[in-house]
C-alpha cells in the first residue's frame, strides 16, 4: 500500500517545495498546496456533494416507499431503483469519489508527517526543515505535535488551531443538513451522528499529529465549506429554473383551453 502512495507523495513533496520557493513560509505553503489539491479534485468533490444532497432531499420519498412496501422487500427495492433513476441518484455516488481521493489524501498526510523523506534534498524547503526556527507559523512549530509543547502559554495557538479544526468540521457536516431539516430516517440519523462524532475525533488526533497536518485539516475544512455553499447555490439556481420552466409550460397549456372556452361562450351568446 505504501509503495502505491510513493509516486503521489513524491509529486506532492515536489509541489510543496516549489510553492515554498515563492512563499518562503512553510505554513502558507501548506495552505496553498491544500487549496491547489482541492481545486484539482473539485470535479470529484462536486459529484460527491451533489450525490449526498440528492440522497438527503430524497429521504421523504424513501420513507413513503418504505411504508408502502413494508411487507414486500422485492417491490421496495424495485420502487427504490426506479426512484433513484428518476431523480438521477447514484447510491455509490457519495462513496466512489471519496475512494478515488483517498490515495491523494494519504500521500499528503505522509508528506506532512515526514517531509524530509519526500521533498527534494536540493530544495530551499529541505534546507529550512533542518532548522526548525525557520518554520514558525503564528508562533507554532509545524514539525512537532501540540502534545510536545511543554509550556501552557506556548500551547495556546496550538489549542486555538485544534478548536478551529473541530468547529469548521462540525459546521461543514451540518451545512447540507440545514437545507433538508430534521430527518426521522434511522440511516440519516446515524449519518448525522457520525458527522458530529468525526470532528471531535479529528480534534483528538490533531493533538498528537505534526501541526503542519493540523493546518492542512483546517485549510481543507474552510475550502470545503465555501465549496459546498457554492455547489448548493448552483443546484438551487438550477432547480428554480426548472420549476419556472415547468410553470411556464403549464400556463401555456392552460391558455389555449381558456381561449377555447371563451370562444364557445361567445358563439353561444350569438346564437
XYZ file of N, CA and C in Angstrom:
813
model
N 0.832 -1.210 0.000
C 0.000 0.000 0.000
C 0.864 1.256 0.000
N 1.927 1.237 0.805
C 2.794 2.400 0.900
C 3.532 2.639 -0.422
N 3.857 1.525 -1.136
C 4.540 1.651 -2.432
C 3.633 2.327 -3.453
N 2.327 2.067 -3.380
C 1.350 2.693 -4.281
C 1.303 4.201 -4.031
N 1.404 4.593 -2.756
C 1.334 6.010 -2.387
C 2.609 6.786 -2.712
N 3.728 6.061 -2.876
C 5.039 6.703 -3.070
C 5.051 7.741 -4.201
N 4.570 7.404 -5.432
C 4.596 8.406 -6.517
C 3.771 9.654 -6.174
N 2.581 9.434 -5.551
C 1.733 10.554 -5.132
C 2.481 11.446 -4.134
N 3.107 10.796 -3.135
C 3.811 11.528 -2.078
C 4.995 12.322 -2.642
N 5.740 11.717 -3.571
C 6.890 12.408 -4.176
C 6.436 13.610 -5.004
N 5.316 13.436 -5.722
C 4.746 14.527 -6.515
C 4.277 15.681 -5.636
N 3.618 15.339 -4.528
C 3.137 16.355 -3.586
C 4.319 17.045 -2.901
N 5.369 16.271 -2.556
C 6.581 16.834 -1.954
C 7.253 17.846 -2.874
N 7.272 17.514 -4.167
C 7.852 18.417 -5.177
C 7.031 19.708 -5.273
N 5.698 19.556 -5.289
C 4.799 20.722 -5.342
C 4.979 21.616 -4.115
N 5.086 20.990 -2.938
C 5.247 21.740 -1.676
C 6.549 22.554 -1.685
N 7.649 21.932 -2.153
C 8.934 22.638 -2.206
C 8.903 23.775 -3.228
N 8.160 23.561 -4.326
C 8.025 24.581 -5.371
C 7.238 25.792 -4.848
N 6.145 25.538 -4.114
C 5.332 26.622 -3.526
C 6.153 27.383 -2.484
N 6.964 26.649 -1.718
C 7.802 27.261 -0.672
C 8.802 28.255 -1.266
N 9.304 27.972 -2.485
C 10.246 28.885 -3.154
C 9.631 30.272 -3.354
N 8.309 30.320 -3.491
C 7.609 31.593 -3.722
C 7.145 32.254 -2.425
N 6.748 31.442 -1.444
C 6.167 31.996 -0.203
C 7.206 32.197 0.904
N 8.253 31.356 0.915
C 9.272 31.338 1.990
C 8.629 31.144 3.361
N 7.436 30.507 3.377
C 6.727 30.194 4.627
C 6.164 28.785 4.514
N 6.571 27.917 5.436
C 6.109 26.518 5.416
C 4.600 26.455 5.632
N 4.093 27.288 6.549
C 2.649 27.314 6.858
C 1.817 27.707 5.657
N 2.202 28.830 5.011
C 1.447 29.291 3.838
C 1.618 28.340 2.652
N 2.754 27.660 2.586
C 2.966 26.661 1.527
C 1.974 25.509 1.683
N 1.748 25.077 2.934
C 0.773 24.009 3.211
C -0.636 24.472 2.843
N -0.968 25.727 3.206
C -2.295 26.299 2.901
C -2.512 26.320 1.389
N -1.533 26.851 0.640
C -1.657 26.968 -0.828
C -1.717 25.590 -1.476
N -0.870 24.663 -1.012
C -0.864 23.304 -1.562
C -2.215 22.614 -1.341
N -2.782 22.780 -0.149
C -4.093 22.192 0.163
C -5.164 22.739 -0.776
N -5.122 24.052 -1.040
C -6.088 24.683 -1.955
C -5.903 24.144 -3.369
N -4.633 24.037 -3.831
C -4.350 23.522 -5.185
C -4.918 22.114 -5.342
N -4.668 21.237 -4.345
C -5.148 19.853 -4.408
C -6.676 19.808 -4.405
N -7.310 20.647 -3.575
C -8.782 20.696 -3.531
C -9.375 21.171 -4.853
N -8.692 22.109 -5.527
C -9.156 22.599 -6.830
C -9.037 21.481 -7.875
N -7.925 20.731 -7.834
C -7.702 19.632 -8.788
C -8.789 18.561 -8.649
N -9.132 18.213 -7.406
C -10.125 17.140 -7.193
C -11.558 17.692 -7.076
N -11.747 18.980 -7.441
C -13.078 19.602 -7.346
C -14.171 18.817 -8.092
N -13.921 18.331 -9.353
C -14.977 17.577 -10.038
C -15.478 16.373 -9.230
N -14.539 15.694 -8.539
C -14.920 14.535 -7.717
C -15.740 14.978 -6.508
N -15.288 16.063 -5.867
C -15.998 16.583 -4.691
C -17.386 17.074 -5.081
N -17.496 17.667 -6.287
C -18.779 18.158 -6.792
C -19.774 17.006 -6.905
N -19.325 15.900 -7.485
C -20.184 14.707 -7.621
C -20.584 14.157 -6.253
N -19.601 14.111 -5.347
C -19.854 13.581 -4.001
C -20.881 14.429 -3.244
N -20.695 15.773 -3.274
C -21.595 16.687 -2.560
C -22.996 16.637 -3.146
N -23.084 16.602 -4.489
C -24.399 16.553 -5.150
C -25.131 15.249 -4.840
N -24.382 14.138 -4.827
C -24.987 12.830 -4.505
C -25.516 12.826 -3.074
N -24.723 13.388 -2.136
C -25.130 13.453 -0.729
C -26.387 14.299 -0.585
N -26.422 15.458 -1.273
C -27.567 16.369 -1.193
C -28.819 15.723 -1.785
N -28.664 15.062 -2.944
C -29.812 14.391 -3.580
C -30.363 13.285 -2.691
N -29.450 12.532 -2.066
C -29.875 11.458 -1.157
C -30.666 12.024 0.023
N -30.205 13.152 0.562
C -30.893 13.774 1.699
C -32.236 14.370 1.281
N -32.278 14.949 0.070
C -33.533 15.515 -0.448
C -34.577 14.430 -0.694
N -34.097 13.215 -1.003
C -34.999 12.110 -1.333
C -35.470 11.318 -0.110
N -35.037 11.705 1.088
C -35.369 10.939 2.300
C -36.877 10.809 2.540
N -37.647 11.882 2.264
C -39.111 11.820 2.474
C -39.753 10.810 1.523
N -39.255 10.786 0.244
C -39.769 9.813 -0.743
C -39.392 8.396 -0.346
N -38.182 8.227 0.194
C -37.731 6.900 0.646
C -38.630 6.391 1.773
N -38.959 7.291 2.707
C -39.844 6.927 3.836
C -41.223 6.482 3.340
N -41.764 7.194 2.336
C -43.082 6.846 1.763
C -43.044 5.460 1.146
N -41.979 5.198 0.380
C -41.835 3.891 -0.275
C -41.685 2.772 0.756
N -40.956 3.052 1.837
C -40.771 2.052 2.900
C -42.100 1.712 3.580
N -42.967 2.716 3.730
C -44.294 2.482 4.319
C -45.191 1.688 3.373
N -45.136 2.071 2.074
C -45.978 1.421 1.064
C -45.617 -0.054 0.879
N -44.305 -0.346 0.896
C -43.850 -1.717 0.616
C -43.174 -2.352 1.831
N -43.688 -2.076 3.012
C -43.032 -2.591 4.229
C -43.076 -4.122 4.329
N -44.051 -4.746 3.658
C -44.175 -6.209 3.732
C -43.554 -6.922 2.528
N -43.080 -6.138 1.557
C -42.524 -6.746 0.348
C -41.184 -6.100 -0.006
N -40.110 -6.768 0.356
C -38.764 -6.209 0.151
C -38.405 -6.094 -1.326
N -38.838 -7.091 -2.110
C -38.523 -7.105 -3.537
C -39.141 -5.898 -4.249
N -40.416 -5.628 -3.924
C -41.116 -4.481 -4.508
C -40.489 -3.163 -4.059
N -40.070 -3.130 -2.800
C -39.422 -1.929 -2.256
C -38.130 -1.626 -3.013
N -37.319 -2.665 -3.260
C -36.062 -2.493 -3.997
C -36.307 -1.996 -5.417
N -37.365 -2.548 -6.068
C -37.720 -2.106 -7.429
C -38.150 -0.640 -7.430
N -39.001 -0.285 -6.456
C -39.503 1.091 -6.357
C -38.372 2.071 -6.054
N -37.444 1.638 -5.180
C -36.294 2.482 -4.823
C -35.399 2.702 -6.055
N -35.159 1.630 -6.813
C -34.312 1.719 -8.017
C -34.939 2.668 -9.039
N -36.262 2.580 -9.206
C -36.980 3.455 -10.146
C -36.906 4.911 -9.693
N -37.054 5.115 -8.380
C -36.991 6.472 -7.822
C -35.589 7.073 -7.981
N -34.546 6.260 -7.727
C -33.156 6.705 -7.890
C -32.898 7.123 -9.345
N -33.434 6.313 -10.295
C -33.257 6.585 -11.726
C -33.942 7.890 -12.117
N -35.152 8.085 -11.605
C -35.950 9.281 -11.910
C -35.273 10.560 -11.392
N -34.715 10.468 -10.185
C -34.085 11.646 -9.553
C -32.601 11.790 -9.875
N -32.056 10.846 -10.629
C -30.631 10.899 -11.009
C -29.704 10.665 -9.832
N -30.115 9.737 -8.941
C -29.310 9.433 -7.742
C -28.523 8.148 -7.966
N -27.233 8.201 -7.654
C -26.396 7.001 -7.664
C -26.032 6.691 -6.212
N -26.550 5.568 -5.647
C -26.268 5.259 -4.235
C -24.774 5.211 -3.903
N -23.944 4.876 -4.908
C -22.483 4.829 -4.701
C -21.819 6.171 -5.012
N -22.628 7.158 -5.417
C -22.096 8.473 -5.796
C -21.409 9.207 -4.665
N -21.783 8.888 -3.419
C -21.154 9.535 -2.262
C -19.823 8.874 -1.921
N -19.716 7.558 -2.253
C -18.567 6.772 -1.804
C -17.441 6.742 -2.835
N -17.789 6.512 -4.125
C -16.764 6.350 -5.172
C -15.821 7.548 -5.298
N -16.338 8.802 -5.368
C -15.398 9.938 -5.455
C -14.468 10.016 -4.247
N -15.004 9.615 -3.084
C -14.213 9.632 -1.844
C -13.079 8.615 -1.926
N -13.366 7.432 -2.482
C -12.362 6.374 -2.617
C -11.242 6.784 -3.573
N -11.609 7.508 -4.649
C -10.622 7.969 -5.620
C -9.685 9.004 -4.987
N -10.256 9.835 -4.081
C -9.465 10.887 -3.421
C -8.506 10.337 -2.365
N -8.828 9.163 -1.817
C -8.079 8.620 -0.676
C -6.558 8.546 -0.890
N -6.065 8.034 -2.042
C -4.601 7.977 -2.220
C -3.943 9.356 -2.121
N -4.627 10.387 -2.653
C -4.078 11.753 -2.614
C -3.987 12.238 -1.174
N -5.079 12.012 -0.396
C -5.094 12.475 1.000
C -4.043 11.745 1.837
N -3.919 10.420 1.638
C -2.937 9.640 2.395
C -1.509 10.060 2.042
N -1.293 10.353 0.737
C 0.030 10.792 0.290
C 0.384 12.145 0.908
N -0.586 13.070 0.906
C -0.369 14.395 1.502
C -0.099 14.260 3.007
N -0.839 13.365 3.644
C -0.666 13.072 5.072
C 0.768 12.610 5.337
N 1.274 11.700 4.497
C 2.627 11.153 4.668
C 3.695 12.223 4.473
N 3.482 13.101 3.473
C 4.452 14.173 3.191
C 4.567 15.106 4.388
N 3.420 15.502 4.946
C 3.426 16.447 6.064
C 3.887 15.785 7.365
N 3.728 14.471 7.442
C 4.176 13.738 8.637
C 5.695 13.553 8.625
N 6.250 13.354 7.416
C 7.696 13.131 7.284
C 8.207 13.854 6.036
N 8.225 15.217 6.066
C 8.537 15.980 4.848
C 9.916 15.724 4.266
N 10.920 15.517 5.116
C 12.300 15.347 4.631
C 12.438 14.165 3.666
N 11.581 13.174 3.821
C 11.670 11.956 3.006
C 11.183 12.190 1.570
N 10.233 13.107 1.404
C 9.590 13.265 0.092
C 9.919 14.575 -0.617
N 10.543 15.515 0.078
C 10.892 16.802 -0.528
C 12.295 16.694 -1.128
N 12.511 17.211 -2.353
C 13.852 17.132 -2.971
C 14.941 17.691 -2.045
N 16.025 16.926 -1.875
C 17.089 17.293 -0.914
C 17.802 18.594 -1.274
N 17.751 18.971 -2.564
C 18.430 20.201 -3.003
C 17.559 21.460 -2.861
N 16.297 21.277 -2.444
C 15.359 22.412 -2.398
C 15.594 23.317 -1.186
N 15.086 24.550 -1.282
C 15.177 25.513 -0.177
C 14.420 25.015 1.051
N 13.283 24.354 0.799
C 12.469 23.846 1.918
C 13.212 22.773 2.699
N 13.934 21.927 1.986
C 14.716 20.873 2.643
C 15.763 21.478 3.580
N 16.409 22.560 3.131
C 17.396 23.251 3.973
C 16.730 23.890 5.191
N 15.537 24.479 4.977
C 14.811 25.136 6.075
C 14.297 24.125 7.101
N 13.934 22.926 6.637
C 13.412 21.892 7.535
C 14.450 21.441 8.560
N 15.710 21.519 8.178
C 16.770 21.119 9.109
C 16.946 22.138 10.236
N 16.461 23.378 10.000
C 16.497 24.413 11.040
C 15.057 24.801 11.358
N 14.519 24.192 12.416
C 13.090 24.326 12.767
C 12.635 25.757 13.020
N 13.556 26.654 13.416
C 13.159 28.038 13.739
C 12.634 28.781 12.505
N 13.057 28.349 11.306
C 12.596 28.986 10.064
C 11.157 28.613 9.716
N 10.621 27.619 10.404
C 9.304 27.089 10.037
C 8.190 27.485 11.006
N 8.407 28.529 11.762
C 7.375 29.011 12.690
C 6.218 29.621 11.899
N 5.022 29.311 12.331
C 3.807 29.819 11.678
C 2.836 30.232 12.774
N 2.615 31.540 12.937
C 1.808 32.071 14.039
C 2.299 31.519 15.390
N 3.611 31.597 15.585
C 4.291 31.126 16.805
C 4.169 29.618 17.039
N 3.890 28.865 15.990
C 3.775 27.404 16.122
C 4.867 26.722 15.292
N 5.483 25.700 15.884
C 6.447 24.879 15.159
C 5.640 23.791 14.446
N 5.608 23.834 13.111
C 4.736 22.951 12.334
C 5.241 21.515 12.242
N 6.492 21.277 12.671
C 7.036 19.911 12.589
C 6.725 19.069 13.821
N 6.360 19.731 14.913
C 6.061 18.977 16.150
C 4.550 18.953 16.396
N 4.113 18.021 17.223
C 2.688 17.925 17.561
C 2.382 18.846 18.750
N 1.125 19.318 18.892
C 0.769 20.167 20.036
C 1.072 19.519 21.389
N 0.997 18.177 21.445
C 1.251 17.472 22.714
C 2.716 17.580 23.157
N 3.610 17.891 22.224
C 5.036 18.012 22.542
C 5.404 19.368 23.133
N 4.470 20.333 23.047
C 4.726 21.675 23.596
C 4.542 21.610 25.114
N 5.547 22.017 25.857
C 5.541 21.844 27.322
C 4.830 22.975 28.064
N 5.125 24.227 27.716
C 4.547 25.369 28.430
C 3.106 25.612 27.985
N 2.210 25.807 28.978
C 0.788 26.006 28.663
C 0.551 27.277 27.850
N 1.317 28.305 28.118
C 1.172 29.564 27.381
C 1.553 29.377 25.905
N 2.590 28.564 25.686
C 3.018 28.269 24.308
C 2.008 27.381 23.580
N 1.213 26.641 24.350
C 0.213 25.742 23.753
C -1.009 26.482 23.204
N -1.229 27.738 23.635
C -2.450 28.483 23.281
C -2.711 28.494 21.766
N -1.753 28.923 20.898
C -2.055 28.934 19.450
C -2.375 27.547 18.888
N -1.732 26.516 19.444
C -1.986 25.132 19.003
C -3.419 24.710 19.359
N -3.843 25.068 20.593
C -5.198 24.730 21.047
C -6.260 25.481 20.244
N -5.972 26.743 19.899
C -6.893 27.546 19.074
C -7.036 26.901 17.697
N -5.907 26.444 17.142
C -5.898 25.786 15.827
C -6.765 24.519 15.847
N -6.589 23.694 16.893
C -7.369 22.452 17.023
C -8.853 22.766 17.184
N -9.166 23.781 17.988
C -10.560 24.185 18.197
C -11.198 24.620 16.874
N -10.452 25.360 16.064
C -10.952 25.804 14.750
C -11.193 24.610 13.824
N -10.329 23.593 13.906
C -10.499 22.370 13.107
C -11.825 21.695 13.469
N -12.090 21.558 14.770
C -13.319 20.913 15.260
C -14.555 21.714 14.836
N -14.529 23.036 15.042
C -15.684 23.897 14.739
C -15.998 23.935 13.241
N -14.951 24.063 12.419
C -15.181 24.098 10.959
C -15.688 22.748 10.452
N -15.183 21.659 11.032
C -15.644 20.322 10.637
C -17.104 20.116 11.035
N -17.494 20.591 12.218
C -18.897 20.499 12.667
C -19.810 21.301 11.758
N -19.376 22.517 11.415
C -20.188 23.369 10.533
C -20.344 22.729 9.159
N -19.249 22.146 8.679
C -19.251 21.502 7.363
C -20.264 20.359 7.282
N -20.339 19.550 8.356
C -21.260 18.408 8.354
C -22.729 18.846 8.478
N -22.967 19.986 9.140
C -24.356 20.453 9.313
C -24.809 21.357 8.165
N -23.870 21.719 7.281
C -24.152 22.672 6.201
C -25.286 22.209 5.282
N -25.196 20.971 4.806
C -26.219 20.439 3.900
C -27.452 19.993 4.695
N -27.237 19.502 5.933
C -28.359 19.060 6.771
C -29.324 20.204 7.074
N -28.813 21.434 7.156
C -29.654 22.618 7.400
C -30.696 22.773 6.312
N -30.297 22.460 5.074
C -31.177 22.628 3.928
C -32.336 21.630 3.957
N -32.060 20.425 4.471
C -33.075 19.370 4.444
C -33.889 19.290 5.732
N -33.390 19.882 6.805
C -34.108 19.889 8.082
C -33.982 18.573 8.825
N -34.809 18.403 9.866
C -34.728 17.206 10.723
C -35.259 15.995 9.979
N -34.605 14.860 10.193
C -34.976 13.637 9.488
C -35.190 12.501 10.479
N -36.304 11.748 10.281
C -36.631 10.636 11.190
C -36.059 9.311 10.711
N -35.490 9.303 9.512
C -34.932 8.077 8.958
C -33.746 7.607 9.807
N -33.765 6.331 10.276
C -32.665 5.846 11.137
C -31.291 5.947 10.480
N -31.226 5.647 9.150
C -29.951 5.728 8.431
C -29.427 7.160 8.400
N -30.345 8.099 8.127
C -29.961 9.521 8.066
C -29.506 10.011 9.439
N -30.212 9.557 10.489
C -29.840 9.947 11.860
C -28.472 9.391 12.241
N -28.197 8.158 11.767
C -26.896 7.522 12.021
C -25.780 8.322 11.353
N -26.029 8.758 10.105
C -25.051 9.556 9.364
C -24.804 10.896 10.051
N -25.895 11.484 10.579
C -25.781 12.764 11.288
C -24.950 12.609 12.559
N -25.146 11.472 13.244
C -24.384 11.196 14.467
C -22.895 11.037 14.155
N -22.594 10.308 13.063
C -21.198 10.129 12.632
C -20.596 11.493 12.286
N -21.407 12.332 11.628
C -20.974 13.684 11.261
C -20.632 14.539 12.462
N -21.279 14.277 13.601
C -20.996 15.039 14.830
C -19.802 14.463 15.601
N -19.627 13.144 15.510
C -18.541 12.482 16.248
C -17.183 12.690 15.557
N -17.171 12.643 14.216
C -15.914 12.733 13.456
C -15.108 14.008 13.737
N -15.742 15.205 13.792
C -14.965 16.414 14.097
C -14.253 16.348 15.454
N -14.940 15.761 16.449
C -14.337 15.618 17.791
C -13.157 14.644 17.719
N -13.331 13.577 16.923
C -12.262 12.595 16.720
C -11.045 13.268 16.071
N -11.298 14.117 15.062
C -10.216 14.851 14.406
C -9.500 15.770 15.386
N -10.258 16.351 16.309
C -9.669 17.208 17.346
C -8.698 16.428 18.216
N -9.102 15.216 18.600
C -8.257 14.367 19.452
C -6.977 13.940 18.734
N -7.105 13.503 17.459
C -5.901 13.030 16.750
C -4.984 14.208 16.394
N -5.568 15.414 16.237
C -4.760 16.602 15.934
C -3.783 16.923 17.067
N -4.128 16.505 18.282
C -3.286 16.752 19.451
C -1.952 16.008 19.345
N -1.940 14.878 18.639
C -0.730 14.039 18.560
C -0.049 14.084 17.190
N -0.647 14.775 16.217
C -0.069 14.829 14.862
C 0.791 16.071 14.674
N 1.746 16.051 13.718
C 2.527 17.263 13.438
C 1.592 18.433 13.115
N 1.888 19.606 13.621
C 0.999 20.768 13.490
C 0.775 21.155 12.030
N 1.759 20.852 11.171
C 1.589 21.099 9.734
C 0.366 20.391 9.184
N 0.110 19.171 9.668
C -1.068 18.403 9.262
C -2.360 19.055 9.761
N -2.301 19.640 10.955
C -3.484 20.296 11.539
C -3.832 21.545 10.719
N -2.794 22.260 10.237
C -3.001 23.422 9.341
C -3.684 22.948 8.058
N -3.257 21.795 7.565
C -3.866 21.207 6.363
C -5.335 20.840 6.612
N -5.654 20.254 7.779
C -7.038 19.918 8.137
C -7.928 21.169 8.107
N -7.444 22.235 8.761
C -8.222 23.480 8.868
C -8.442 24.108 7.485
N -7.379 24.180 6.681
C -7.491 24.769 5.335
C -8.493 23.985 4.488
N -8.388 22.647 4.549
C -9.306 21.779 3.803
C -10.753 21.995 4.223
N -10.995 22.115 5.528
C -12.356 22.339 6.049
C -12.939 23.652 5.542
N -12.135 24.738 5.646
C -12.601 26.068 5.211
C -12.887 26.063 3.708
N -11.996 25.437 2.933
C -12.181 25.370 1.479
C -13.475 24.626 1.146
N -13.701 23.485 1.822
C -14.886 22.670 1.521
C -16.178 23.348 1.963
N -16.126 24.184 3.014
C -17.319 24.945 3.439
C -17.743 25.887 2.304
N -16.760 26.620 1.758
C -17.028 27.525 0.635
C -17.486 26.762 -0.598
N -16.858 25.621 -0.835
C -17.167 24.770 -1.982
C -18.599 24.247 -1.913
N -18.988 23.735 -0.718
C -20.341 23.211 -0.536
C -21.392 24.304 -0.685
N -21.094 25.500 -0.159
C -22.020 26.635 -0.273
C -22.238 26.990 -1.744
N -21.148 26.963 -2.531
C -21.223 27.259 -3.961
C -22.045 26.204 -4.702
N -21.795 24.925 -4.409
C -22.499 23.820 -5.064
C -23.998 23.893 -4.766
N -24.345 24.112 -3.495
C -25.754 24.203 -3.079
C -26.438 25.380 -3.783
N -25.723 26.510 -3.889
C -26.264 27.707 -4.550
C -26.524 27.433 -6.032
N -25.549 26.789 -6.700
C -25.696 26.453 -8.123
C -26.857 25.481 -8.347
N -26.974 24.472 -7.472
C -28.056 23.490 -7.581
C -29.418 24.132 -7.356
N -29.497 25.045 -6.375
C -30.754 25.743 -6.100
C -31.185 26.594 -7.291
N -30.203 27.236 -7.956
C -30.499 28.042 -9.154
C -31.063 27.160 -10.260
N -30.444 25.977 -10.426
C -30.892 25.028 -11.457
C -32.315 24.556 -11.199
N -32.606 24.194 -9.928
C -33.950 23.717 -9.584
C -34.988 24.826 -9.752
N -34.622 26.070 -9.393
C -35.534 27.206 -9.578
C -35.842 27.438 -11.053
N -34.807 27.318 -11.907
C -35.001 27.473 -13.353
C -35.938 26.400 -13.898
N -35.725 25.158 -13.441
C -36.584 24.048 -13.888
C -38.028 24.261 -13.463
N -38.215 24.715 -12.199
C -39.567 24.982 -11.698
C -40.249 26.086 -12.499
N -39.489 27.152 -12.836
C -40.045 28.257 -13.640
C -40.454 27.781 -15.023
N -39.607 26.925 -15.636
C -39.925 26.374 -16.962
C -41.186 25.525 -16.924
N -41.301 24.710 -15.857
C -42.487 23.862 -15.697
C -43.745 24.698 -15.538
N -43.635 25.769 -14.733
C -44.774 26.669 -14.516
C -45.186 27.362 -15.814
N -44.176 27.815 -16.592
C -44.445 28.479 -17.868
C -45.123 27.542 -18.859
N -44.652 26.286 -18.916
C -45.241 25.303 -19.837
C -46.673 24.955 -19.428
N -46.927 24.894 -18.107
C -48.285 24.644 -17.606
C -49.228 25.786 -17.967
N -48.718 27.043 -17.839
C -49.513 28.230 -18.185
C -49.861 28.242 -19.670
N -48.868 27.856 -20.513
C -49.091 27.807 -21.955
C -50.144 26.768 -22.326
N -50.113 25.646 -21.605
C -51.098 24.588 -21.855
C -52.505 25.012 -21.435
N -52.565 25.793 -20.336
C -53.866 26.238 -19.826
C -54.483 27.336 -20.692
N -53.642 28.193 -21.309
C -54.133 29.336 -22.100
C -55.016 28.920 -23.274
N -54.601 27.926 -24.111
C -55.478 27.511 -25.222
C -56.837 27.012 -24.739
N -56.847 26.296 -23.610
C -58.105 25.773 -23.047
C -59.021 26.929 -22.660
N -58.434 27.954 -21.993
C -59.213 29.128 -21.576
C -59.744 29.893 -22.785
N -58.889 30.036 -23.848
C -59.301 30.748 -25.063
C -60.434 30.018 -25.772
N -60.351 28.675 -25.813
C -61.395 27.866 -26.446
C -62.724 28.029 -25.721
N -62.655 28.029 -24.378
C -63.885 28.182 -23.583
C -64.508 29.562 -23.792
N -63.676 30.596 -23.955
C -64.178 31.961 -24.229
C -64.866 32.024 -25.594
N -64.227 31.393 -26.600
C -64.806 31.359 -27.952
C -66.164 30.663 -27.949
N -66.256 29.566 -27.212
C -67.520 28.816 -27.128
C -68.607 29.648 -26.485
N -68.251 30.427 -25.448
C -69.222 31.304 -24.781
C -69.758 32.359 -25.748
N -68.811 32.968 -26.514
C -69.203 34.000 -27.487
C -70.156 33.424 -28.543
N -69.852 32.193 -29.012
C -70.705 31.534 -30.009
C -72.111 31.317 -29.466
N -72.185 30.904 -28.190
C -73.498 30.647 -27.559
C -74.322 31.938 -27.459
N -73.610 33.031 -27.094
C -74.306 34.333 -26.968
C -74.872 34.773 -28.311
N -74.082 34.577 -29.420
C -74.545 34.957 -30.755
C -75.806 34.180 -31.149
N -75.796 32.883 -30.786
C -76.960 32.029 -31.083
C -78.187 32.528 -30.346
